[in-house]
Short mmCIF file of C-alpha atoms and ligand atoms in Angstrom, two decimals:
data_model
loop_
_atom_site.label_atom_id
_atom_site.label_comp_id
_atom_site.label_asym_id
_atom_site.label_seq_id
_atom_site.Cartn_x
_atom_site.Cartn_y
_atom_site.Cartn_z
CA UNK D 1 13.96 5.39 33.19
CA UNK D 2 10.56 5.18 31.66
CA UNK D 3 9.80 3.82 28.46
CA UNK D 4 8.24 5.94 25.84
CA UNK D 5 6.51 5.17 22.90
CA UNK D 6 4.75 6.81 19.73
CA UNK D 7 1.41 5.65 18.83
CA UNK D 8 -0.03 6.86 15.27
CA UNK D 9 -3.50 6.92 16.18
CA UNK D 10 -5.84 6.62 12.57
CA UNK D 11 -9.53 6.26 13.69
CA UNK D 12 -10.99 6.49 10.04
CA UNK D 13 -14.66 6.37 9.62
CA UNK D 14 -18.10 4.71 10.99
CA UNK D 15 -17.60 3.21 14.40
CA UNK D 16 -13.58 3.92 13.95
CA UNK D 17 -13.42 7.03 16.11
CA UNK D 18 -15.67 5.88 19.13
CA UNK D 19 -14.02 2.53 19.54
CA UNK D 20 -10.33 4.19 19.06
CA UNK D 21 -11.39 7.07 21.48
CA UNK D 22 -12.46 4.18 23.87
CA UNK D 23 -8.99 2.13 23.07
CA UNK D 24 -6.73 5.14 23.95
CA UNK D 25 -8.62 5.69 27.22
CA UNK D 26 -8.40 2.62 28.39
CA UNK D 27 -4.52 2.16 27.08
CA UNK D 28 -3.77 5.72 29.07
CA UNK D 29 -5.08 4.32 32.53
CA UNK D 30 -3.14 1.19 31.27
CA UNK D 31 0.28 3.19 31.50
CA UNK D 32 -0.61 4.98 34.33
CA UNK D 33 -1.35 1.74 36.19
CA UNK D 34 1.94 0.34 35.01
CA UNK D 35 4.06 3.34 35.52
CA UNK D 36 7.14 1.54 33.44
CA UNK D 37 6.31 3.41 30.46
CA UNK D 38 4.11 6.67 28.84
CA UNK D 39 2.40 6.50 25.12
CA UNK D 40 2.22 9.76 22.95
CA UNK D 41 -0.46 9.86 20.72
CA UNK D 42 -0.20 11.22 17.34
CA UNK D 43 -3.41 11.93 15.58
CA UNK D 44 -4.59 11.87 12.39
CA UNK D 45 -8.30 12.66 10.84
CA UNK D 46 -7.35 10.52 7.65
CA UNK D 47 -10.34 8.26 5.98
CA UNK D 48 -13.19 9.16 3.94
CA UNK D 49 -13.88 12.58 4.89
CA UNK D 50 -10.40 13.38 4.39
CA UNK D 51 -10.90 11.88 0.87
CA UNK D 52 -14.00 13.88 0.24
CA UNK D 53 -12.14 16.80 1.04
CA UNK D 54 -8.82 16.14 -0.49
CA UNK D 55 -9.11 13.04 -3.03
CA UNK D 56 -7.22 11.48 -1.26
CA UNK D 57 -7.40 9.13 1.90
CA UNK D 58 -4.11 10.66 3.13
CA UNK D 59 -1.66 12.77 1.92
CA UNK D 60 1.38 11.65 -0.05
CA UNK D 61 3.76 11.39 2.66
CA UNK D 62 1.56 10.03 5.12
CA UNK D 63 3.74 6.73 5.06
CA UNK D 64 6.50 9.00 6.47
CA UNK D 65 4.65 10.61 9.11
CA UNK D 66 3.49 6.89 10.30
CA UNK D 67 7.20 5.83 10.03
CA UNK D 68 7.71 7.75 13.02
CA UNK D 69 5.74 5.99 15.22
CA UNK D 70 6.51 3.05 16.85
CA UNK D 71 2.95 1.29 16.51
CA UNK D 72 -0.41 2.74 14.29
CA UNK D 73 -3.98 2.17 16.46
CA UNK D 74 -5.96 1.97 13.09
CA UNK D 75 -10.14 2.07 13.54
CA UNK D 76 -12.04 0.88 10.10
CA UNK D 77 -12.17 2.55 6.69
CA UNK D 78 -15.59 2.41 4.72
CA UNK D 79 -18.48 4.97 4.07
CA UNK D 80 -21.44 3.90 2.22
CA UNK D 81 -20.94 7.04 -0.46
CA UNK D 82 -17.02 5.53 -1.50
CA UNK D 83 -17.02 2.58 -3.04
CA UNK D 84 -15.25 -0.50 -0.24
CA UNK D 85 -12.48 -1.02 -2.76
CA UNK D 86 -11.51 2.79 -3.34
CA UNK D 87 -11.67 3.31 0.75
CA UNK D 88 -9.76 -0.23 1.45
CA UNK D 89 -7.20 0.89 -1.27
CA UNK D 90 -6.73 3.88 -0.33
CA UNK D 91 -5.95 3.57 3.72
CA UNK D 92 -5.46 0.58 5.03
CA UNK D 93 -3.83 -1.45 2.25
CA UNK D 94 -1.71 1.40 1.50
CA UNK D 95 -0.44 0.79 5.06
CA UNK D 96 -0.14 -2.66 5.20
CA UNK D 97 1.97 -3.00 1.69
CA UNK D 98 3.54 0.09 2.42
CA UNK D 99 5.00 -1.46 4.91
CA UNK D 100 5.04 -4.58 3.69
CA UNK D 101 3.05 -5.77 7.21
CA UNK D 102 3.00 -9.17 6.36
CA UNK D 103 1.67 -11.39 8.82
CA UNK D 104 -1.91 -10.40 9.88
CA UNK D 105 -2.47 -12.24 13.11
CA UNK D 106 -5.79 -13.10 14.69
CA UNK D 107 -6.42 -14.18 18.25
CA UNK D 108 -9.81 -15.76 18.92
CA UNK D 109 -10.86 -17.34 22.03
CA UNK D 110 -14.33 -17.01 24.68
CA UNK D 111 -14.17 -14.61 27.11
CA UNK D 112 -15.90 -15.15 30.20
CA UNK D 113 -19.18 -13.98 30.35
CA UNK D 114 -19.64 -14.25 26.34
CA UNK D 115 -21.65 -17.35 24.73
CA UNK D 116 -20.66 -19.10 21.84
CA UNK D 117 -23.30 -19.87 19.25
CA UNK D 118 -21.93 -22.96 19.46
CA UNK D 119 -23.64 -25.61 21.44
CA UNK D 120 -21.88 -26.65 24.48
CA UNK D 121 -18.21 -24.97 23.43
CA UNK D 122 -17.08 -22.76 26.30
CA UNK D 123 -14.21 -21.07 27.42
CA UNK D 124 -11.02 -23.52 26.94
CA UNK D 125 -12.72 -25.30 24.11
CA UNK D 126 -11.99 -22.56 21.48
CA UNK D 127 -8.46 -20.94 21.59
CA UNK D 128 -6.83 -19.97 18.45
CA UNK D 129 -4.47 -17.84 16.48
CA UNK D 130 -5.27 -17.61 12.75
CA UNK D 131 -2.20 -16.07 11.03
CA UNK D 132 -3.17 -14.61 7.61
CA UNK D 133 -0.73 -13.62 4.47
CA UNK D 134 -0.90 -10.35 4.19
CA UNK D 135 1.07 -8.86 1.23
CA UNK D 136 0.49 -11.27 -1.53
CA UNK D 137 -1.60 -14.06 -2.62
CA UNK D 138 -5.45 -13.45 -3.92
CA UNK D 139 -5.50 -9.54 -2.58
CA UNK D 140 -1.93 -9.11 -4.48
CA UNK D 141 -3.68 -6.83 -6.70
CA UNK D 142 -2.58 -8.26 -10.12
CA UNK D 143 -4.96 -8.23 -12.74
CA UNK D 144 -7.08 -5.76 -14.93
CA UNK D 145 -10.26 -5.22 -17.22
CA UNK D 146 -10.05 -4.69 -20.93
CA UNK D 147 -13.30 -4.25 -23.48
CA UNK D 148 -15.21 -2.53 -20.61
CA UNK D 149 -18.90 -2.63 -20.98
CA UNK D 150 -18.99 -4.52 -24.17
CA UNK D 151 -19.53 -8.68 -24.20
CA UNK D 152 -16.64 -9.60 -24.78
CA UNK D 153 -15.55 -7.67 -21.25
CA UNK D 154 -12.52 -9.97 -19.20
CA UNK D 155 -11.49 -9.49 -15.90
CA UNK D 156 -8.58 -10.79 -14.38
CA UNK D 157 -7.67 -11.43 -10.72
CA UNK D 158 -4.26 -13.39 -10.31
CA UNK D 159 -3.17 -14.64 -7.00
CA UNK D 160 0.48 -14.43 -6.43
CA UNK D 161 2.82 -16.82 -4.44
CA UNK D 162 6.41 -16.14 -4.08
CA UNK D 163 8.84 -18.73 -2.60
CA UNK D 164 10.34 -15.47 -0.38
CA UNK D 165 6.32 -14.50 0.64
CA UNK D 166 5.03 -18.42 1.26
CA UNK D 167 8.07 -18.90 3.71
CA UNK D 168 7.99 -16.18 5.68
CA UNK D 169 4.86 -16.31 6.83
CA UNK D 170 4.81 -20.15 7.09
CA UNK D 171 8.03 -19.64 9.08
CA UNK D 172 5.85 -17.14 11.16
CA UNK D 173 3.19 -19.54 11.91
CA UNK D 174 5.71 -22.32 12.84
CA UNK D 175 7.08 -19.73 15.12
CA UNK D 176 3.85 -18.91 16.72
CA UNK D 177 2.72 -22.25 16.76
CA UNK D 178 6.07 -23.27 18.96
CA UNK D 179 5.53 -20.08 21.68
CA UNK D 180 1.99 -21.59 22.56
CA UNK D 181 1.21 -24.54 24.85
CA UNK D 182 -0.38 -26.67 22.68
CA UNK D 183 2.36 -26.62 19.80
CA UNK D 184 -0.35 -27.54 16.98
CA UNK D 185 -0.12 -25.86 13.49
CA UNK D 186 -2.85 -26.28 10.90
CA UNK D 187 -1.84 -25.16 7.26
CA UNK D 188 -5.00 -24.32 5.24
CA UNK D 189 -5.11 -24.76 1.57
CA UNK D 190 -7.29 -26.05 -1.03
CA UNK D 191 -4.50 -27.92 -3.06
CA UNK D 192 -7.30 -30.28 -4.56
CA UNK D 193 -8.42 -27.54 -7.27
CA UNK D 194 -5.95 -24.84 -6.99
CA UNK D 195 -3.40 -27.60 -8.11
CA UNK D 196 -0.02 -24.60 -8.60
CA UNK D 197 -0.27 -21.54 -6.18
CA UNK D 198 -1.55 -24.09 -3.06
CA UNK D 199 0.38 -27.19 -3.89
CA UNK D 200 3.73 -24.85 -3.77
CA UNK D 201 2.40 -23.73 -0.14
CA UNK D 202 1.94 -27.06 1.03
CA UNK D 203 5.38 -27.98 -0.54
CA UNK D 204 7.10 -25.17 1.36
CA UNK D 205 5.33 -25.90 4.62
CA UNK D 206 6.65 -29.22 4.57
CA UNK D 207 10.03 -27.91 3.92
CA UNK D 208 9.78 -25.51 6.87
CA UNK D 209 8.66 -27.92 9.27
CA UNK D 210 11.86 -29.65 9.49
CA UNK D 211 13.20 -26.68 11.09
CA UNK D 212 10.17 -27.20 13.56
CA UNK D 213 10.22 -30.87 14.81
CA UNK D 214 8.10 -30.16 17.65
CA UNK D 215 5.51 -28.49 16.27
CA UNK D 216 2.81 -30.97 15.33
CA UNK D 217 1.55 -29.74 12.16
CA UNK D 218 -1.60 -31.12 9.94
CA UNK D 219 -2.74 -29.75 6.34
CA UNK D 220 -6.47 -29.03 5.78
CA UNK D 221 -8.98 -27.53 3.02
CA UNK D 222 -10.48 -24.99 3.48
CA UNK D 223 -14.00 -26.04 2.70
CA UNK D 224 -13.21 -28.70 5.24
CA UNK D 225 -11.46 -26.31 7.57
CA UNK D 226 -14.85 -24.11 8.35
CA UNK D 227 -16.60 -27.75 9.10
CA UNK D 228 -14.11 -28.19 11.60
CA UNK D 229 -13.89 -25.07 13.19
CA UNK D 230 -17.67 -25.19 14.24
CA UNK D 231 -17.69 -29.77 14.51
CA UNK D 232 -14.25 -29.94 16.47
CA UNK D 233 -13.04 -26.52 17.39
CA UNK D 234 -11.09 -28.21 19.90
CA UNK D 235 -8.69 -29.81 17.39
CA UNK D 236 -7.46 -25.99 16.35
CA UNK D 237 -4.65 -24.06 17.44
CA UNK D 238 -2.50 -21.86 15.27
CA UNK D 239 -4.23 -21.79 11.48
CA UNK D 240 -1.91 -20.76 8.29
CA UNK D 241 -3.57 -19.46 5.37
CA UNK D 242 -3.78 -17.22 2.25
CA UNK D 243 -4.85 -13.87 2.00
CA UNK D 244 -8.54 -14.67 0.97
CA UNK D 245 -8.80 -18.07 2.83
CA UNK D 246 -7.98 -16.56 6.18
CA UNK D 247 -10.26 -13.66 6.05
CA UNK D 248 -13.03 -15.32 5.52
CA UNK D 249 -11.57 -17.80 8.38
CA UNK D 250 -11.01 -14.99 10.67
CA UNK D 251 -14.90 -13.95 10.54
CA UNK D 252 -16.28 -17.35 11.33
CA UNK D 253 -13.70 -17.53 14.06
CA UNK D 254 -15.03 -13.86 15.64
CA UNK D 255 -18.69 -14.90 14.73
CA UNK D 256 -18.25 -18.46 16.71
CA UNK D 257 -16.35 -16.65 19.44
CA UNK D 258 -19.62 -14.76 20.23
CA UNK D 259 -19.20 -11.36 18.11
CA UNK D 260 -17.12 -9.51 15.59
CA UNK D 261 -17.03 -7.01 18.41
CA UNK D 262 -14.75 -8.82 20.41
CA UNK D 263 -12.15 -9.75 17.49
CA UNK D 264 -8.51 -8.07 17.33
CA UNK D 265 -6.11 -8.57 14.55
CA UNK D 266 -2.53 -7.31 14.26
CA UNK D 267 -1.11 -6.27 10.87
CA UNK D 268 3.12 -7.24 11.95
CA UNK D 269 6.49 -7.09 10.20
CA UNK D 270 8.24 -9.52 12.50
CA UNK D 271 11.09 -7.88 10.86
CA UNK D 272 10.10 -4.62 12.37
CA UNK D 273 11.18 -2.39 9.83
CA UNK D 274 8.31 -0.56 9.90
CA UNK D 275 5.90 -0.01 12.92
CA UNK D 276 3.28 -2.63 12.75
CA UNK D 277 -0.77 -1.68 12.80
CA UNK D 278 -3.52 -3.07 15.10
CA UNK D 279 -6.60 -2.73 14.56
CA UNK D 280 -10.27 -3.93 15.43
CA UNK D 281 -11.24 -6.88 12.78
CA UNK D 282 -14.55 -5.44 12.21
CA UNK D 283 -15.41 -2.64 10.10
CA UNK D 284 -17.03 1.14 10.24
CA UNK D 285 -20.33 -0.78 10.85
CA UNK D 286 -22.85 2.37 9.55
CA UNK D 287 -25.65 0.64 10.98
CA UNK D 288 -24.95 1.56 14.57
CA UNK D 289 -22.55 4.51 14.13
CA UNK D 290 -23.29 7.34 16.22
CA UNK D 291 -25.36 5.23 18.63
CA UNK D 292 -22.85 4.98 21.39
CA UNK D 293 -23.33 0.98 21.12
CA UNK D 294 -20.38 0.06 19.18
CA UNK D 295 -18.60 -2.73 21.11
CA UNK D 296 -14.87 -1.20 22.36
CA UNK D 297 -13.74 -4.52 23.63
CA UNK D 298 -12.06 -5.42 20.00
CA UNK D 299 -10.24 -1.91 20.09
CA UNK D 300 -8.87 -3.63 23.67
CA UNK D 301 -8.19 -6.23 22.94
CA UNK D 302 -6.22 -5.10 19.77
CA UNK D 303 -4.04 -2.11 21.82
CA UNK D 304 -3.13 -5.52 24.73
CA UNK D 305 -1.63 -6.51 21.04
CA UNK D 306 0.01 -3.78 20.33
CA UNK D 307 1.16 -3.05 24.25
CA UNK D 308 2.95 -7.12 23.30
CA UNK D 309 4.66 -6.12 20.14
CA UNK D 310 5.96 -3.36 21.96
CA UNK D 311 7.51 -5.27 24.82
CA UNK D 312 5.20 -4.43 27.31
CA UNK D 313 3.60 -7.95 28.08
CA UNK D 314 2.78 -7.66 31.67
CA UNK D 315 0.92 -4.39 30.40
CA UNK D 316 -0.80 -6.54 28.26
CA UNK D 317 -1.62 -8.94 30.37
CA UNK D 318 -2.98 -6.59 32.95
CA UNK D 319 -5.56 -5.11 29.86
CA UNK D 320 -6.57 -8.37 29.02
CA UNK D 321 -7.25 -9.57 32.36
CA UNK D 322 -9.22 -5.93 33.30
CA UNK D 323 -11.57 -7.12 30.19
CA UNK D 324 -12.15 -10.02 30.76
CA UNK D 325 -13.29 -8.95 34.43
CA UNK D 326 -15.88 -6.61 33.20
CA UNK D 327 -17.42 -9.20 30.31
CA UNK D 328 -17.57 -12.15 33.20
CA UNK D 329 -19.47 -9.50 34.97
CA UNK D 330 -21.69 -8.75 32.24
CA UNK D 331 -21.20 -5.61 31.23
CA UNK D 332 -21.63 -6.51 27.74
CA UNK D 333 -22.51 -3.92 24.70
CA UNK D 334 -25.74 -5.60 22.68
CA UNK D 335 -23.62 -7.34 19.94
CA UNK D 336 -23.13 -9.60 23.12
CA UNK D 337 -26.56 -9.46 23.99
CA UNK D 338 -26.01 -7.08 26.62
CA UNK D 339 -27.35 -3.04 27.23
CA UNK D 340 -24.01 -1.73 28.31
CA UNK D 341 -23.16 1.33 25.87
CA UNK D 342 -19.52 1.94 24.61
CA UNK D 343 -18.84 4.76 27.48
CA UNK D 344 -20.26 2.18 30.15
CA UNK D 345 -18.01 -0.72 28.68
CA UNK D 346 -15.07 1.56 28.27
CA UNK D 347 -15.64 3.17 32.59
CA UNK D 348 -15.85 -0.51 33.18
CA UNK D 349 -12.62 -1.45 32.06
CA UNK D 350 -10.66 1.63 33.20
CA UNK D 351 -11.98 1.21 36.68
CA UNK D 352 -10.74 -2.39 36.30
CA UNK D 353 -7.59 -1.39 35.34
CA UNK D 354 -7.37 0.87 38.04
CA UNK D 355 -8.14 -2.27 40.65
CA UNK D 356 -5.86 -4.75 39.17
CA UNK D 357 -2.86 -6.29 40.82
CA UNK D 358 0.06 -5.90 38.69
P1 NAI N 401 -18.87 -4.31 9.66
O1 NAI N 401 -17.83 -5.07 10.39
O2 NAI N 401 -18.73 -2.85 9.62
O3 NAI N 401 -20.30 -4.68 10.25
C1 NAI N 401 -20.87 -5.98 10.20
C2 NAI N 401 -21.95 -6.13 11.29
O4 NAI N 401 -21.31 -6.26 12.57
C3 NAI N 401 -22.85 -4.90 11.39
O5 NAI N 401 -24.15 -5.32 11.70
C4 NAI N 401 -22.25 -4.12 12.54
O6 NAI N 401 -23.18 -3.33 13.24
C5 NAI N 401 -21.70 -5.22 13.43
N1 NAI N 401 -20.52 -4.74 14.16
C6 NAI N 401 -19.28 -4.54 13.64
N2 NAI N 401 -18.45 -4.06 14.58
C7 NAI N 401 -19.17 -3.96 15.72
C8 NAI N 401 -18.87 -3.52 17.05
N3 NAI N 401 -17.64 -3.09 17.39
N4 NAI N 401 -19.86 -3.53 17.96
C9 NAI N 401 -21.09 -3.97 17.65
N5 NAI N 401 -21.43 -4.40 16.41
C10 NAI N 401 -20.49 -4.40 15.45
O7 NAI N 401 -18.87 -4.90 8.17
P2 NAI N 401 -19.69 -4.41 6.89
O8 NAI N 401 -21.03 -3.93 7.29
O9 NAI N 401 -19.54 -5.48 5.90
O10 NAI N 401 -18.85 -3.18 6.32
C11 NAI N 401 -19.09 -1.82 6.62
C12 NAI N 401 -17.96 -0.99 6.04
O11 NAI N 401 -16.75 -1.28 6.71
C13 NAI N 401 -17.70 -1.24 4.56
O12 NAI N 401 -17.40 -0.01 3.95
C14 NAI N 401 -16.49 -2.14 4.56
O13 NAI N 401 -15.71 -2.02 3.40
C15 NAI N 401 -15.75 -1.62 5.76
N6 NAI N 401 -14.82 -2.58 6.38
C16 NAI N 401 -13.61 -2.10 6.79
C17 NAI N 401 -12.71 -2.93 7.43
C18 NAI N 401 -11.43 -2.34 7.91
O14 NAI N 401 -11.26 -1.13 7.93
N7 NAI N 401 -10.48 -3.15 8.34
C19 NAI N 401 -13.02 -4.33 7.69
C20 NAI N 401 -14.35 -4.74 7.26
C21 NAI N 401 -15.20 -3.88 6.62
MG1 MG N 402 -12.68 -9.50 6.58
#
């Protein structure tokens, strides 16, 4: 019997729709090729439109109509007339707590075909997962402003570690860490001057690693951390870190893998109570919206993510390998310092698809 899943498709705003519309072409020639299974699409025209229209970025029981689905193909949220934190509020963090999404995982490596602005690192020499907290820590939301506009104005932002949030997603890591060849965890802190919230996370990854005795693990700053990325990015594997630290991580990583064009994430409740969201790292990118240049291959890359989490690896596989055909070919959007356009990427890739071997 064939498979059959629901896909919550949420393009949002800028660049969102024209990478998602290239994502959900590709991912449809993608099931056809594969025959095991067929995706329905469900769509929805939330974002900032909606929220100029409604005040709101989606309606109050848009958490239940998601809840349906078995996996959301989320674009980017952002228009330069809403201010970043209303939009970010609004959509995607709404999802991601709703949900309570809360490992954000982030696959970087070279593709063929795409140059590093690294000297001499190539294919093989960068290959990482960066696994982010994603419910609590700096972005928990805790704080507030009193005496507004006068001098004596405060502002507060608390970052919050719970023992319950710190171990899951350190168990996570040590999980990921073990299903990959090199079995090499780094946990990212900076437990020299945040001496309570990231000396309890080293505490608890040390605790967790027993349960994980071979996984070779190391502890690292994260001031020291981005020196290492670009001096030794050999020495990296699987990365742990807080909300804040591994966002700012995660760009690096994209910009040192060649582009934020190319750069997936996953937003995943291992526990799968909730579908899980992948999306494109990048955001609406206003600069280039509407020129037909945005780079799709991070909307690819992110639904071979989702076509994992939802058991369909070979599928996957088959996507991945169809991309990485087309960039070692170079057909390459400018980001990548190529002239392909998003429809000429996106042909690409189906017609790779199409060609491939299962
Ligand atoms: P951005 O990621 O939108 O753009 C940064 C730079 O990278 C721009 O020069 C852009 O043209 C380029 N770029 C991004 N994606 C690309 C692609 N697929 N192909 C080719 N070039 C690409 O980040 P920025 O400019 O800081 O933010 C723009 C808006 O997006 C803001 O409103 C921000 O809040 C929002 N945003 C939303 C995110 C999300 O929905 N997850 C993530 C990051 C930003
Ligand atoms: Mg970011």
């Amino acid at each position: 019997m064939t498979r059959s899943y629901r896909i919550a498709s949420v393009p949002a705003d800028g660049i969102g729709p024209e990478v998602i519309a290239a994502g959900l072409e590709v991912l449809d020639a993608v099931a056809s090729r594969d025959g095991g299974f067929t995706l329905n699409i469900d769509h929805y025209g939330w974002g900032s439109d909606w929220y100029r229209k409604h005040g709101v970025f989606m309606p109050p029981d848009g958490l239940a109509w998601l809840r349906t689905a078995d996996a959301i193909y989320f674009g980017a949220v952002g228009d330069p007339n809403v201010p970043d934190h209303v939009s970010l509020w609004g959509l995607r963090l709404q999802i991601c707590q709703g949900f309570d999404q809360y490992a954000n995982v982030r696959p970087t490596r070279i593709l063929p075909g795409v140059t590093s602005p690294l000297r001499d690192v190539g294919p093989g020499d960068l290959d990482w997962v960066i696994v982010r907290e994603n419910s609590e820590g700096e972005y928990a939301g805790q704080g507030g402003r009193t005496h507004r506009g006068l001098p004596e104005e405060v502002a507060t932002e608390t970052a919050i570690f719970t023992r319950r949030g710190v171990e899951r997603i350190m168990r996570y890591a040590f999980q990921l860490a073990q299903s990959r060849p090199r079995k090499h965890l780094t946990v990212v802190t900076k437990s020299n001057a945040q001496r309570h919230g990231m000396v309890f996370w080293d505490e608890i990854a040390g605790l967790v690693s027993h349960d994980f005795p071979d996984v070779t693990w190391d502890k690292e700053l994260v001031d020291a951390m981005t020196m290492r990325m670009v001096r030794k990015p050999q020495t990296v594997d699987t990365v742990v870190a807080t909300n804040l630290h591994a966002d700012i991580l995660s760009d690096l990583a994209a910009a040192l893998a060649g582009s934020l064009g190319i750069a997936p994430t996953g937003n995943i409740d291992p526990e799968r109570r909730a579908p899980s969201m992948f999306e494109p790292i990048h955001g609406s990118a206003f600069d280039i919206t509407g020129k037909g240049i945005a780079n799709p291959v991070a909307t690819f890359w992110t639904g071979a993510m989702m076509l994992e989490h939802l058991g369909e690896k070979p599928a996957a596989d088959l996507l991945m390998r169809a991309v990485e055909q087309v960039c070692a070919a170079g057909i390459l959007s400018p980001d990548l310092g190529g002239k392909a356009t998003t429809k000429e990427v996106t042909a690409a890739v189906v017609e790779a698809v199409r060609g491939m071997n299962r």
